[in-house]
mmCIF file with all atom_site columns, C-alpha atoms in Angstrom:
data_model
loop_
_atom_site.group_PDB
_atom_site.id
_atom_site.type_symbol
_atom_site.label_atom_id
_atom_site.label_alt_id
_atom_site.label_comp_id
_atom_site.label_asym_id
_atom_site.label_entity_id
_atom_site.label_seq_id
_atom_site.pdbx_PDB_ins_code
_atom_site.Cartn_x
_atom_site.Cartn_y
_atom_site.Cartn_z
_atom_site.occupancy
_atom_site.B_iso_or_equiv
_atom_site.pdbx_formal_charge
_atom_site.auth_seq_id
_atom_site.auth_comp_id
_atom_site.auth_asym_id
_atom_site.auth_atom_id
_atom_site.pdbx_PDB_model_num
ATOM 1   C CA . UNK A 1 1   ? 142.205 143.665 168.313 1.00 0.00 ? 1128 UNK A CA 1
ATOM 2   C CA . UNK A 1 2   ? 143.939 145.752 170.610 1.00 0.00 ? 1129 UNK A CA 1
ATOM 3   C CA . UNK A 1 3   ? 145.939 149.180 169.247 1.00 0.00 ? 1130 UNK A CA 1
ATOM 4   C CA . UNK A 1 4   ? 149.228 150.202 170.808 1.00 0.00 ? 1131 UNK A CA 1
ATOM 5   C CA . UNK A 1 5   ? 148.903 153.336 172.764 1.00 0.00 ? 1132 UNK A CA 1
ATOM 6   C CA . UNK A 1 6   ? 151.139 156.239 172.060 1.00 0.00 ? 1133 UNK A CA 1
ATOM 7   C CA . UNK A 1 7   ? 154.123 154.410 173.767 1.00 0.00 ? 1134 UNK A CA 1
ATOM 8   C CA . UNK A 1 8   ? 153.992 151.114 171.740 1.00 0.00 ? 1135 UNK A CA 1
ATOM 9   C CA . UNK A 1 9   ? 152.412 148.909 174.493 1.00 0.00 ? 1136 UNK A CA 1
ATOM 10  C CA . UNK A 1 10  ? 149.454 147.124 174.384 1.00 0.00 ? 1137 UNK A CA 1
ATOM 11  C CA . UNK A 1 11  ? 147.259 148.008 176.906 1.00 0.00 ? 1138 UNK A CA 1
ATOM 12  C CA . UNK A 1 12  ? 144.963 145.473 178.918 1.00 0.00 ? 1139 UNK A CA 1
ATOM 13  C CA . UNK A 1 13  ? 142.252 144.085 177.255 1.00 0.00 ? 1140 UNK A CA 1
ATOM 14  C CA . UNK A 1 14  ? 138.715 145.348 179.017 1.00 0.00 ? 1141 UNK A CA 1
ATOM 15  C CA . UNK A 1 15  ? 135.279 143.453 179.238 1.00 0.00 ? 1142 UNK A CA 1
ATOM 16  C CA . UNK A 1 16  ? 134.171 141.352 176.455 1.00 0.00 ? 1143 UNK A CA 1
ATOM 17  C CA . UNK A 1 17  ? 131.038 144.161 174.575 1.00 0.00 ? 1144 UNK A CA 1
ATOM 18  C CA . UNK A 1 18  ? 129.022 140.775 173.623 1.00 0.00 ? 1145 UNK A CA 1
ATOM 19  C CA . UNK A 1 19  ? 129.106 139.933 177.355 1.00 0.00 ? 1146 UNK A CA 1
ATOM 20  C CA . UNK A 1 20  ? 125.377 140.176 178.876 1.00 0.00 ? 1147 UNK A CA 1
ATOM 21  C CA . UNK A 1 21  ? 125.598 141.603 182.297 1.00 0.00 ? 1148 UNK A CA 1
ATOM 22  C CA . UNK A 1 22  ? 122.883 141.394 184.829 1.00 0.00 ? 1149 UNK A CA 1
ATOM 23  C CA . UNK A 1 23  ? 121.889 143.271 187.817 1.00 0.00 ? 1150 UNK A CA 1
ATOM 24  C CA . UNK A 1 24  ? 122.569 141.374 191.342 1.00 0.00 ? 1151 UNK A CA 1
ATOM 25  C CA . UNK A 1 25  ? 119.987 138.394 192.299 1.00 0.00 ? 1152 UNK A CA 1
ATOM 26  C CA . UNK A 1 26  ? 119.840 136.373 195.092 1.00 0.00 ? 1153 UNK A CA 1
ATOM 27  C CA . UNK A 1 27  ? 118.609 132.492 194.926 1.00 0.00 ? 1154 UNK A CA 1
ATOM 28  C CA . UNK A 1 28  ? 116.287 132.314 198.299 1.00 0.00 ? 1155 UNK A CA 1
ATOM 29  C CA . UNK A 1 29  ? 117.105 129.215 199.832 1.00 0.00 ? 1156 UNK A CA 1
ATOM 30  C CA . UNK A 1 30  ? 113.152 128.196 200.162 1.00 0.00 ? 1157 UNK A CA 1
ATOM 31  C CA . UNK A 1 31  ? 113.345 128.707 196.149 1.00 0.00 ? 1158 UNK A CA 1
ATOM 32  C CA . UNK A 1 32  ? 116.161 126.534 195.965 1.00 0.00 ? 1159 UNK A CA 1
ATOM 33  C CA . UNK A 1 33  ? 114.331 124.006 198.039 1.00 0.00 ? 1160 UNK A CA 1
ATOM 34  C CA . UNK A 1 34  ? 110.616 123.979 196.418 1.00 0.00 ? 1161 UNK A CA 1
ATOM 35  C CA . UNK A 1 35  ? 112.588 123.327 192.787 1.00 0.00 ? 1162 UNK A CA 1
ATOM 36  C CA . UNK A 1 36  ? 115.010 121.181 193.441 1.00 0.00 ? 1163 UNK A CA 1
ATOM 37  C CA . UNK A 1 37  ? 112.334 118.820 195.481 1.00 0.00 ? 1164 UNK A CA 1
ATOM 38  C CA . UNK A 1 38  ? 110.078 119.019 192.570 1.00 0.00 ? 1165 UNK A CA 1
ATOM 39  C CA . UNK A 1 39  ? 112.972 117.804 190.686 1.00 0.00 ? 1166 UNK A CA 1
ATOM 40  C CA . UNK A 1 40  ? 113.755 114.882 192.709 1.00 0.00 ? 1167 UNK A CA 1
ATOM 41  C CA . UNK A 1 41  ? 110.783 113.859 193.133 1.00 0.00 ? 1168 UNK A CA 1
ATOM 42  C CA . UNK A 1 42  ? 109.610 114.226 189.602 1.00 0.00 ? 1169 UNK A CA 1
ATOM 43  C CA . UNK A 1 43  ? 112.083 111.819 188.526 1.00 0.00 ? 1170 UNK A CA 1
ATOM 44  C CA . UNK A 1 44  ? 112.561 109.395 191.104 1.00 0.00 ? 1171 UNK A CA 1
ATOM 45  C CA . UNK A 1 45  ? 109.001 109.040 192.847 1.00 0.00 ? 1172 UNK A CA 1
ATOM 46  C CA . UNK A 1 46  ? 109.163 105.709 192.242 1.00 0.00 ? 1173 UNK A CA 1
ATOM 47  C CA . UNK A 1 47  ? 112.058 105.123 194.533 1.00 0.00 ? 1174 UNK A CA 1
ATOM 48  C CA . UNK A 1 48  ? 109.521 105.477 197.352 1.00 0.00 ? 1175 UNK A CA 1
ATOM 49  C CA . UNK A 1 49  ? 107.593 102.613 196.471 1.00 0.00 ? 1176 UNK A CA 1
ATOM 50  C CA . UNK A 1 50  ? 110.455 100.207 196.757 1.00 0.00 ? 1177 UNK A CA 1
ATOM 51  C CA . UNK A 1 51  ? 110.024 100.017 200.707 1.00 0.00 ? 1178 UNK A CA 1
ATOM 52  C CA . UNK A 1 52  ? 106.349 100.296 200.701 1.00 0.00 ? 1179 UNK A CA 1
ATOM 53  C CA . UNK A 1 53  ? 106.574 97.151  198.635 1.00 0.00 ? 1180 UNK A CA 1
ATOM 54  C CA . UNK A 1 54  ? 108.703 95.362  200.425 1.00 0.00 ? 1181 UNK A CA 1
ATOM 55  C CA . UNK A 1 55  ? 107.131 95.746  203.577 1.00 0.00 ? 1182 UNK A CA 1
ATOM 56  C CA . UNK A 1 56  ? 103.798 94.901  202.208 1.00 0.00 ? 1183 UNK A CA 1
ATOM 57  C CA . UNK A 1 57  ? 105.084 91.165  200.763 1.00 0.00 ? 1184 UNK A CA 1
ATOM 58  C CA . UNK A 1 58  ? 104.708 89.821  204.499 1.00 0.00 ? 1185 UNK A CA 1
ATOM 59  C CA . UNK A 1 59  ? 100.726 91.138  204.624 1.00 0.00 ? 1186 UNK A CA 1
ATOM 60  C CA . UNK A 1 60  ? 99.991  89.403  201.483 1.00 0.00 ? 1187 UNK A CA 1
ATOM 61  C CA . UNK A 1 61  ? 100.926 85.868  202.749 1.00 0.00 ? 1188 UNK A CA 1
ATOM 62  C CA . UNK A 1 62  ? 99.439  86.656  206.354 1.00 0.00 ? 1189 UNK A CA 1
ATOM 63  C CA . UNK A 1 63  ? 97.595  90.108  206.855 1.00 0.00 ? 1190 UNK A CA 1
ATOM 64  C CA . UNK A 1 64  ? 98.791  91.688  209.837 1.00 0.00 ? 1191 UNK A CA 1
ATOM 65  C CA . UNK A 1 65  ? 98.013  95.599  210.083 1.00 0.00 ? 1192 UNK A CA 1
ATOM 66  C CA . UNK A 1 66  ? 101.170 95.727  211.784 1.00 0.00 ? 1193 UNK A CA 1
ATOM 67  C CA . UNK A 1 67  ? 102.908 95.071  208.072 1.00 0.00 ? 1194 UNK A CA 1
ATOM 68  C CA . UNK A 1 68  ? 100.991 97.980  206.574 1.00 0.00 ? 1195 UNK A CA 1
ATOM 69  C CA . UNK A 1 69  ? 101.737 100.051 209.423 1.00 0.00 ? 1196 UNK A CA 1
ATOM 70  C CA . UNK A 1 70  ? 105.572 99.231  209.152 1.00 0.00 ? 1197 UNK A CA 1
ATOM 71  C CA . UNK A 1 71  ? 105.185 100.075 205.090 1.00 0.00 ? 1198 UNK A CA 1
ATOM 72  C CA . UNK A 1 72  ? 103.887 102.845 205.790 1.00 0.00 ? 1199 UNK A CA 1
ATOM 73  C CA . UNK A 1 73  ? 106.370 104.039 208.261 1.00 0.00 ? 1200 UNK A CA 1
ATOM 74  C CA . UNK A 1 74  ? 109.387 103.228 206.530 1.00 0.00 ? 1201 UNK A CA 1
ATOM 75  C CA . UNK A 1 75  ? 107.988 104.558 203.624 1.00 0.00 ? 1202 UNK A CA 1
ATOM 76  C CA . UNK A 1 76  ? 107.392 107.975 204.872 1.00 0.00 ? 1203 UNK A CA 1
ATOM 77  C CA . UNK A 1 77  ? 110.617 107.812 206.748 1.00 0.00 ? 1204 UNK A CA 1
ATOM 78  C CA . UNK A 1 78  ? 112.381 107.202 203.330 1.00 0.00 ? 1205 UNK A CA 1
ATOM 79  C CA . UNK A 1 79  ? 110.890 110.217 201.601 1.00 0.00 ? 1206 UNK A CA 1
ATOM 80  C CA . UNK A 1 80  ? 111.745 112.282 204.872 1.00 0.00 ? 1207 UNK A CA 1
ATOM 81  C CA . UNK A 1 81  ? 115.205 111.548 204.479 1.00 0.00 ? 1208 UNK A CA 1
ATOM 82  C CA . UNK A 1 82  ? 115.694 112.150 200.744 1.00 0.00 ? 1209 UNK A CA 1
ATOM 83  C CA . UNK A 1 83  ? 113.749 115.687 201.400 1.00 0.00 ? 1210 UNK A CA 1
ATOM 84  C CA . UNK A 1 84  ? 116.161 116.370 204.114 1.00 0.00 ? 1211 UNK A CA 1
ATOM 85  C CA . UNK A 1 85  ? 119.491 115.026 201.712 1.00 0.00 ? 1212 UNK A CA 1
ATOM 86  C CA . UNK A 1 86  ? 118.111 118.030 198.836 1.00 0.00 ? 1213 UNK A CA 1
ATOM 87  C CA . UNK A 1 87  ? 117.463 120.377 201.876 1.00 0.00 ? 1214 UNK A CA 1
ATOM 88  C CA . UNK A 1 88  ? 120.882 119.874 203.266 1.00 0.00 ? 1215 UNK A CA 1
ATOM 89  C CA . UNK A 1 89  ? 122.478 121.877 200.214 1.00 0.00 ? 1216 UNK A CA 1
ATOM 90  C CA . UNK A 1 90  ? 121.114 125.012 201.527 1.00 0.00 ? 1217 UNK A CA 1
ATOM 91  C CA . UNK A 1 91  ? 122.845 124.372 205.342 1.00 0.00 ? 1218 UNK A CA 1
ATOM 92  C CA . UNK A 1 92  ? 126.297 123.398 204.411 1.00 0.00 ? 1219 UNK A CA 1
ATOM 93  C CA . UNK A 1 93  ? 128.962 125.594 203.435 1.00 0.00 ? 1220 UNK A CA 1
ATOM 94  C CA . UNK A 1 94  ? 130.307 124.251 200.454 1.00 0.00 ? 1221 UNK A CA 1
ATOM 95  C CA . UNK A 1 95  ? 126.244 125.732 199.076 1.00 0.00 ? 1222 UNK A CA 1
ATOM 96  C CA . UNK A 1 96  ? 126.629 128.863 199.962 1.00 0.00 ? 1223 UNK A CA 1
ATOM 97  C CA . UNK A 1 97  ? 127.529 130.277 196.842 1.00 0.00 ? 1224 UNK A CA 1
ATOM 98  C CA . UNK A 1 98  ? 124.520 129.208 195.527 1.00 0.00 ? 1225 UNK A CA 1
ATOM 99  C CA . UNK A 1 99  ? 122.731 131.417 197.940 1.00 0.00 ? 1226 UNK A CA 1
ATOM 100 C CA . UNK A 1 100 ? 124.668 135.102 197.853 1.00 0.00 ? 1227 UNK A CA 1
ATOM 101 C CA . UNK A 1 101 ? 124.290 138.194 196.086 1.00 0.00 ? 1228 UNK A CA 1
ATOM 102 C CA . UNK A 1 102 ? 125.394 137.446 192.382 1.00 0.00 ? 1229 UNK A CA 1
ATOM 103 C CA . UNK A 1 103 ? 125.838 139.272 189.111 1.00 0.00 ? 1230 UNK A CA 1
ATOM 104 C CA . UNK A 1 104 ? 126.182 137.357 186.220 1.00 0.00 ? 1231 UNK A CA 1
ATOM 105 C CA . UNK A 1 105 ? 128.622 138.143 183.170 1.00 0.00 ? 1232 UNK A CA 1
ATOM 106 C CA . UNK A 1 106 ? 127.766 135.653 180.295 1.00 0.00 ? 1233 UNK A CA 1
ATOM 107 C CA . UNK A 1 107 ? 129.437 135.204 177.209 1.00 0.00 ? 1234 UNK A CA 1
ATOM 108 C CA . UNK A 1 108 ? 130.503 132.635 174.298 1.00 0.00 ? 1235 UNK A CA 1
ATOM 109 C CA . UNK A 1 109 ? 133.305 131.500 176.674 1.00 0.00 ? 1236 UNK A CA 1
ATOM 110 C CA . UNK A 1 110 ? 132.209 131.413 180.361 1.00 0.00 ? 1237 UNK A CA 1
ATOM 111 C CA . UNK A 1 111 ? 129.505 132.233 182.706 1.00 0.00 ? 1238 UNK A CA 1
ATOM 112 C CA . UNK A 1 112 ? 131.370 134.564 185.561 1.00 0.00 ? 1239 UNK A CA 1
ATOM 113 C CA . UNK A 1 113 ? 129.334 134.647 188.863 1.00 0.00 ? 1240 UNK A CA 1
ATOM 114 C CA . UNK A 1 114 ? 130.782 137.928 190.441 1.00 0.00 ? 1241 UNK A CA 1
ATOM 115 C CA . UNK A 1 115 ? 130.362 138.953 194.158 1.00 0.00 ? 1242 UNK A CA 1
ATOM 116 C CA . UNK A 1 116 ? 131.749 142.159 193.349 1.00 0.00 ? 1243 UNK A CA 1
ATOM 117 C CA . UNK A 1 117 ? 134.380 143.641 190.531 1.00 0.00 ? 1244 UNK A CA 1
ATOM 118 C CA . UNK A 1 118 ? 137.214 141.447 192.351 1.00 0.00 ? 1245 UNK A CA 1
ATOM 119 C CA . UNK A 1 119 ? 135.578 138.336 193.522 1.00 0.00 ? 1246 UNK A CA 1
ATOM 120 C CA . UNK A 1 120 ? 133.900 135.941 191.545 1.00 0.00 ? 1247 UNK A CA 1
ATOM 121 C CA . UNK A 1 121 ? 133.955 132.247 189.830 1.00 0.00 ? 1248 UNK A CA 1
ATOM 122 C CA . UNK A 1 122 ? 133.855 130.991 186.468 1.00 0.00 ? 1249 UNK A CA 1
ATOM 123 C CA . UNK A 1 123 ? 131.644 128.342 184.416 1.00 0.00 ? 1250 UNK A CA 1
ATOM 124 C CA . UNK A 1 124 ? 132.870 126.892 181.618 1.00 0.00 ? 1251 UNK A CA 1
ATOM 125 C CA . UNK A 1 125 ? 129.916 125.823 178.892 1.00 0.00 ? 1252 UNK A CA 1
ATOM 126 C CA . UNK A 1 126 ? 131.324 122.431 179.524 1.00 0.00 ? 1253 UNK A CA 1
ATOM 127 C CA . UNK A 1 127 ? 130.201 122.179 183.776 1.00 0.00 ? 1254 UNK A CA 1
ATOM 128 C CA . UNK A 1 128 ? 126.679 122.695 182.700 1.00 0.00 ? 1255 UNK A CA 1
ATOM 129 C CA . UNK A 1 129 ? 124.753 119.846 181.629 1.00 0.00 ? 1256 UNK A CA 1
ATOM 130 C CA . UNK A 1 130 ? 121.475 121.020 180.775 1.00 0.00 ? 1257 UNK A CA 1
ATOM 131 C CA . UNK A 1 131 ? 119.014 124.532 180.273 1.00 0.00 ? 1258 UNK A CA 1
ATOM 132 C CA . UNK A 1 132 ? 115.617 124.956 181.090 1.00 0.00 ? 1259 UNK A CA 1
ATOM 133 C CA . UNK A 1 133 ? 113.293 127.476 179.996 1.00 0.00 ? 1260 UNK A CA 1
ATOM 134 C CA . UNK A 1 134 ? 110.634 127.876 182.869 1.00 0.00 ? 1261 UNK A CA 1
ATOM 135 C CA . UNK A 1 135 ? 108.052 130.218 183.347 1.00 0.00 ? 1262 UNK A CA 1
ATOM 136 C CA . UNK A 1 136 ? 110.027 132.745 185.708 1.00 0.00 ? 1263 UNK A CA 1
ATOM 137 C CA . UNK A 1 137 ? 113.468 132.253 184.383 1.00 0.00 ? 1264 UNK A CA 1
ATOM 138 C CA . UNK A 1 138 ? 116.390 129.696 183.236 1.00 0.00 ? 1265 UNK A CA 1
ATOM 139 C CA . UNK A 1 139 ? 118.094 126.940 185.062 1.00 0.00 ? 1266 UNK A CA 1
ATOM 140 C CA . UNK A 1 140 ? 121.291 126.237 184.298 1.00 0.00 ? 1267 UNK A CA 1
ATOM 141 C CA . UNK A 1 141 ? 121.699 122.219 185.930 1.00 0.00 ? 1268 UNK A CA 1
ATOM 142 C CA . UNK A 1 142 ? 125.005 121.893 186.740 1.00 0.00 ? 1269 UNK A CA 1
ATOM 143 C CA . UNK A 1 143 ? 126.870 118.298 185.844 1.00 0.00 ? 1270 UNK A CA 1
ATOM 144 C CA . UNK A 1 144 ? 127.309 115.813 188.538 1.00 0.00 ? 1271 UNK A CA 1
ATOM 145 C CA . UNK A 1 145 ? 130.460 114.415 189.324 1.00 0.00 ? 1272 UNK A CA 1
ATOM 146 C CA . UNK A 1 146 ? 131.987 112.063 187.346 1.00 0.00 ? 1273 UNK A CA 1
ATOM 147 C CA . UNK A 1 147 ? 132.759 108.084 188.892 1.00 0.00 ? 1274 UNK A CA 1
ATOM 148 C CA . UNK A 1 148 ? 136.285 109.040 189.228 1.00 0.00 ? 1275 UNK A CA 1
ATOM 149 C CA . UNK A 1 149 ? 135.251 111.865 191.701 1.00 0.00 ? 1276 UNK A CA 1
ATOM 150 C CA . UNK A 1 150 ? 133.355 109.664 193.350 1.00 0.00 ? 1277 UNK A CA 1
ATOM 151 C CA . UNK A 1 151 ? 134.080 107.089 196.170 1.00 0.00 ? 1278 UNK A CA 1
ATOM 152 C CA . UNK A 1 152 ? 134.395 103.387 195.297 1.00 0.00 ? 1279 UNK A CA 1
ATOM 153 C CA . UNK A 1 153 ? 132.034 100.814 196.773 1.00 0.00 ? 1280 UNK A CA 1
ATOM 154 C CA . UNK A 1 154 ? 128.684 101.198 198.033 1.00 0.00 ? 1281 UNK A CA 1
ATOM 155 C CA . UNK A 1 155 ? 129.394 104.677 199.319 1.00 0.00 ? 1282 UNK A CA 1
ATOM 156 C CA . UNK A 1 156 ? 129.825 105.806 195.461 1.00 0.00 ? 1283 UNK A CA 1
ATOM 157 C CA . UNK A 1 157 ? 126.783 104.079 194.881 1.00 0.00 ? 1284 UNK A CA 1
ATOM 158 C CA . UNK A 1 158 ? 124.823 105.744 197.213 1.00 0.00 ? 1285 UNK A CA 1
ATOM 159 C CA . UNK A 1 159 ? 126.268 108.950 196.105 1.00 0.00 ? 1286 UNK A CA 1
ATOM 160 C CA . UNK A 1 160 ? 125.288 107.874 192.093 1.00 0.00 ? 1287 UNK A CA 1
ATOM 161 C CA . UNK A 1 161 ? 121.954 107.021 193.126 1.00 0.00 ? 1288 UNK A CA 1
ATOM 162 C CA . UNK A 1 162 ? 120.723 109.588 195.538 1.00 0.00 ? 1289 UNK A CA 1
ATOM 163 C CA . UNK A 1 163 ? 122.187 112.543 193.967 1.00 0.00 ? 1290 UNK A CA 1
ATOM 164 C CA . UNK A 1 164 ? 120.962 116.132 194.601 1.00 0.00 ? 1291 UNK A CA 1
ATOM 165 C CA . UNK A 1 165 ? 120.469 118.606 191.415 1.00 0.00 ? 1292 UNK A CA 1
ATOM 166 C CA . UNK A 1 166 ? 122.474 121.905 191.825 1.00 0.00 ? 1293 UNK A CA 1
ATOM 167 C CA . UNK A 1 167 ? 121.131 124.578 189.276 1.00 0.00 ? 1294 UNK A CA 1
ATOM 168 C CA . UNK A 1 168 ? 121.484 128.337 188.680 1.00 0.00 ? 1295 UNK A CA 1
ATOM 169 C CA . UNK A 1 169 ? 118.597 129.850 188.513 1.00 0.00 ? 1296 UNK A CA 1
ATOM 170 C CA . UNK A 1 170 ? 118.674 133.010 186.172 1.00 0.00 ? 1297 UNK A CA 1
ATOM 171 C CA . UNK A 1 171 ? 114.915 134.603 186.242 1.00 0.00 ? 1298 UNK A CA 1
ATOM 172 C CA . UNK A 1 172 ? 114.158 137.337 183.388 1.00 0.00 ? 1299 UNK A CA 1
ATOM 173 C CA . UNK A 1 173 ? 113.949 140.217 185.714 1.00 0.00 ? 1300 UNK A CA 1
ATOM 174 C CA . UNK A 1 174 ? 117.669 140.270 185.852 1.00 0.00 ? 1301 UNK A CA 1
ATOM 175 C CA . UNK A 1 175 ? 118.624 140.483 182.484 1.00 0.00 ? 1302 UNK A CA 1
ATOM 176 C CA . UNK A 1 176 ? 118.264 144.336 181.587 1.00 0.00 ? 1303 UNK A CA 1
ATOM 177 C CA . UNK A 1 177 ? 116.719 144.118 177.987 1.00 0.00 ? 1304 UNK A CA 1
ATOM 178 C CA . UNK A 1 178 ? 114.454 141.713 176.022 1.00 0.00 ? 1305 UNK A CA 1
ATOM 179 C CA . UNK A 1 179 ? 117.996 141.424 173.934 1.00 0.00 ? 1306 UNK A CA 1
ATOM 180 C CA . UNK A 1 180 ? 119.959 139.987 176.352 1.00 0.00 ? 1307 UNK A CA 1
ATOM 181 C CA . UNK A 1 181 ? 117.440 137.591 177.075 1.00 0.00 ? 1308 UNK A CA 1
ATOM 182 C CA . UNK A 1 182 ? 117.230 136.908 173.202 1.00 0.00 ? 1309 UNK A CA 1
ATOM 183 C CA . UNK A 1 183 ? 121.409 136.695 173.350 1.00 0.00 ? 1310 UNK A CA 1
ATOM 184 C CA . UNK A 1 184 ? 121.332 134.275 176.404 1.00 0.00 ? 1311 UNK A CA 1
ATOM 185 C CA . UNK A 1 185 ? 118.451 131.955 174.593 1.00 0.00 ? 1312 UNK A CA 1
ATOM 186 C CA . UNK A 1 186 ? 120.933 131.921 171.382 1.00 0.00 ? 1313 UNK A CA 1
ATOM 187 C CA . UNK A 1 187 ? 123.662 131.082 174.264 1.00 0.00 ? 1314 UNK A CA 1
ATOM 188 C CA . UNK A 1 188 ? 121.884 128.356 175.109 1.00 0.00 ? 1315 UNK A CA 1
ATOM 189 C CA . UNK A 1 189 ? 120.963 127.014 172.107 1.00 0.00 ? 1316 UNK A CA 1
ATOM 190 C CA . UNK A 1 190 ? 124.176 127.022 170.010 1.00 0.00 ? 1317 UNK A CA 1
ATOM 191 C CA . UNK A 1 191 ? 125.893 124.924 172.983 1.00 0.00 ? 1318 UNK A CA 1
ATOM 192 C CA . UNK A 1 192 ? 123.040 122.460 172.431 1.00 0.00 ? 1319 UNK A CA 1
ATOM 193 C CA . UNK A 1 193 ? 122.092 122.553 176.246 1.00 0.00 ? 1320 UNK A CA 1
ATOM 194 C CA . UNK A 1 194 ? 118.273 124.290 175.848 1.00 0.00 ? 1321 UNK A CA 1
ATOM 195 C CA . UNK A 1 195 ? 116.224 121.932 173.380 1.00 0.00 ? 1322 UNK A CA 1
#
């Protein structure tokens, strides 16, 4: 609670003392690209067999290396240019965040991402769907847009089906003590997003 000072004012409430603070990290957009392609592809690496398949109905009713070439082709094209779509976050501006010098400020209420004292952004618990606990740090996945946000028709399905994970990635090495990791892991668990 905040005391008047000698006037009778209140005076500005300061930083949050629960808040864990971390020293600046920046995401290297190779990083960025090795996990979020592992992610993609971890989960939808069936998606490239749809047009090997399909291509390779014609050979079974008359065998013609030309099918199996085609297959192939399109297949590898395919997986090209969903690599590309997850690569693409790291060229276009509205990324960019993801890739600058950051300190984080977590608490119960928000994660702030600050460039410096003055410029920053806020997460809400609520924009961040799941947690991981990996080896060199945690990933905070991000949620994806909702269907309102998204176009109607067959561009919103495209957008639905081929989306592109956007994480924070928070390794160890920036938290200053083994009890702010503890804090963030508690964090994490009582807003149900690390399981």
């Amino acid at each position: 609670m905040q005391q008047p000072n000698q006037r009778g004012r209140r005076m500005a409430q300061g930083a949050n003392p629960l808040a864990i603070r971390t020293k600046k990290y920046q995401l290297d957009k190779n990083d960025y690209t090795r996990m979020a392609l592992g992610q993609v592809w971890s989960k939808s690496w069936w998606q490239a067999l749809i047009p090997l398949v399909l291509f390779l109905l014609p050979a079974v009713f008359s065998f013609s290396w030309w099918w199996v070439a085609t297959a192939i082709i399109v297949t590898l094209l395919f997986v090209l240019l969903r690599s590309a779509q997850v690569m693409s976050v790291t060229q276009v501006e509205q990324g960019s965040p993801l890739f600058e010098k950051l300190t984080y400020e977590v608490d119960q209420r928000q994660i702030l991402l600050k460039r410096n004292e003055r410029e920053g952004m806020a997460l809400t618990w609520d924009m961040i769907e799941r947690a991981q606990k990996k080896d060199s740090g945690y990933m905070l996945w991000l949620q994806p847009p909702t269907n309102a946000q998204l176009p109607s028709g067959w561009k919103g399905w495209v957008a639905r089906t081929f989306q592109v994970p956007v994480f924070i990635h928070m390794p160890f090495r920036i938290f200053n003590s083994p009890n702010d990791l503890k804090l963030m892991e508690s964090y994490l668990r009582r807003k149900n997003l690390l399981a």
